Amino acid sequence: SGVVHTGTVVRLRSVGETAHMGGDGGAAIVDGFGFIQLLRLQRQRSMAAGAAGANRIDPAALNELDRHILKKSFGQAQRLQNRLALVLHSMGDYDRAAALFEETARRATQVHGAEHPERLTALNNLAAVLLDQGRYAKAIPILRDLVELQAKRNGQDHADYATALNNLAAAHQAIGDLSGAVGLAAGC
């Protein structure tokens, strides 16, 4: 539908409304953006004019408090991206939803690590989109990894592990692998 607003803050608020983030969620996104902009400006002021990398922030170079706030800001951005992808998925825009879920999972890995709940949620949502598209060959390896990660993170008695295992069994059933589906379902 095109970009209606040109200002980043106004666009972030608009996306927050579209993704049903609520007032506090939308405000947190805008605050996170403001913090990142502040860090970028501080970096630019400390470097020579036109120096390469003046717009990049190295988290390792930040003090502990700024690193913590930056991590929280990235988390807010990831949640917004995930919520927007859910809206796109519900509207049937599977390709854009899948791309956002992939990006969210990649960023969550960079910021938090491979076993972080935000990454696992993004992977689960990505697999759901791929299954809705009938792209089982791409969804099944993601679901297999998700089962392993859930077992490692939460243990095999956790509901998230059972859900991941059930989703993998359903994918095997959808491709006609009934013995694989039954074997997986027995583990739920």
Short mmCIF file of C-alpha atoms in Angstrom, two decimals, residues 1 9 16 19 25 30 44 47 60 80 98 104-107 117 126 145-146 153-154 166 175 180 186:
data_model
loop_
_atom_site.label_atom_id
_atom_site.label_comp_id
_atom_site.label_asym_id
_atom_site.label_seq_id
_atom_site.Cartn_x
_atom_site.Cartn_y
_atom_site.Cartn_z
CA SER A 1 0.00 0.00 0.00
CA VAL A 9 9.04 7.83 14.62
CA GLY A 16 2.94 -0.51 16.24
CA ALA A 19 0.60 -4.84 14.82
CA GLY A 25 4.51 -1.32 23.37
CA VAL A 30 9.97 4.64 19.77
CA GLN A 44 29.58 10.16 14.90
CA MET A 47 34.93 10.21 14.96
CA ALA A 60 31.47 -4.32 22.99
CA LEU A 80 7.50 -5.48 16.71
CA ALA A 98 8.27 -15.61 6.19
CA THR A 104 13.72 -11.87 13.41
CA ALA A 105 15.26 -15.31 14.05
CA ARG A 106 18.60 -14.19 12.57
CA ARG A 107 18.72 -11.03 14.67
CA PRO A 117 12.85 -17.66 23.42
CA LEU A 126 8.34 -19.28 10.30
CA ASP A 145 15.89 -28.01 14.98
CA LEU A 146 13.15 -26.43 17.07
CA ARG A 153 16.41 -25.29 26.68
CA ASN A 154 13.30 -26.49 28.51
CA ASN A 166 3.47 -32.16 17.72
CA ILE A 175 3.64 -35.27 3.50
CA GLY A 180 7.24 -40.86 11.16
CA ALA A 186 4.15 -40.94 20.67
#
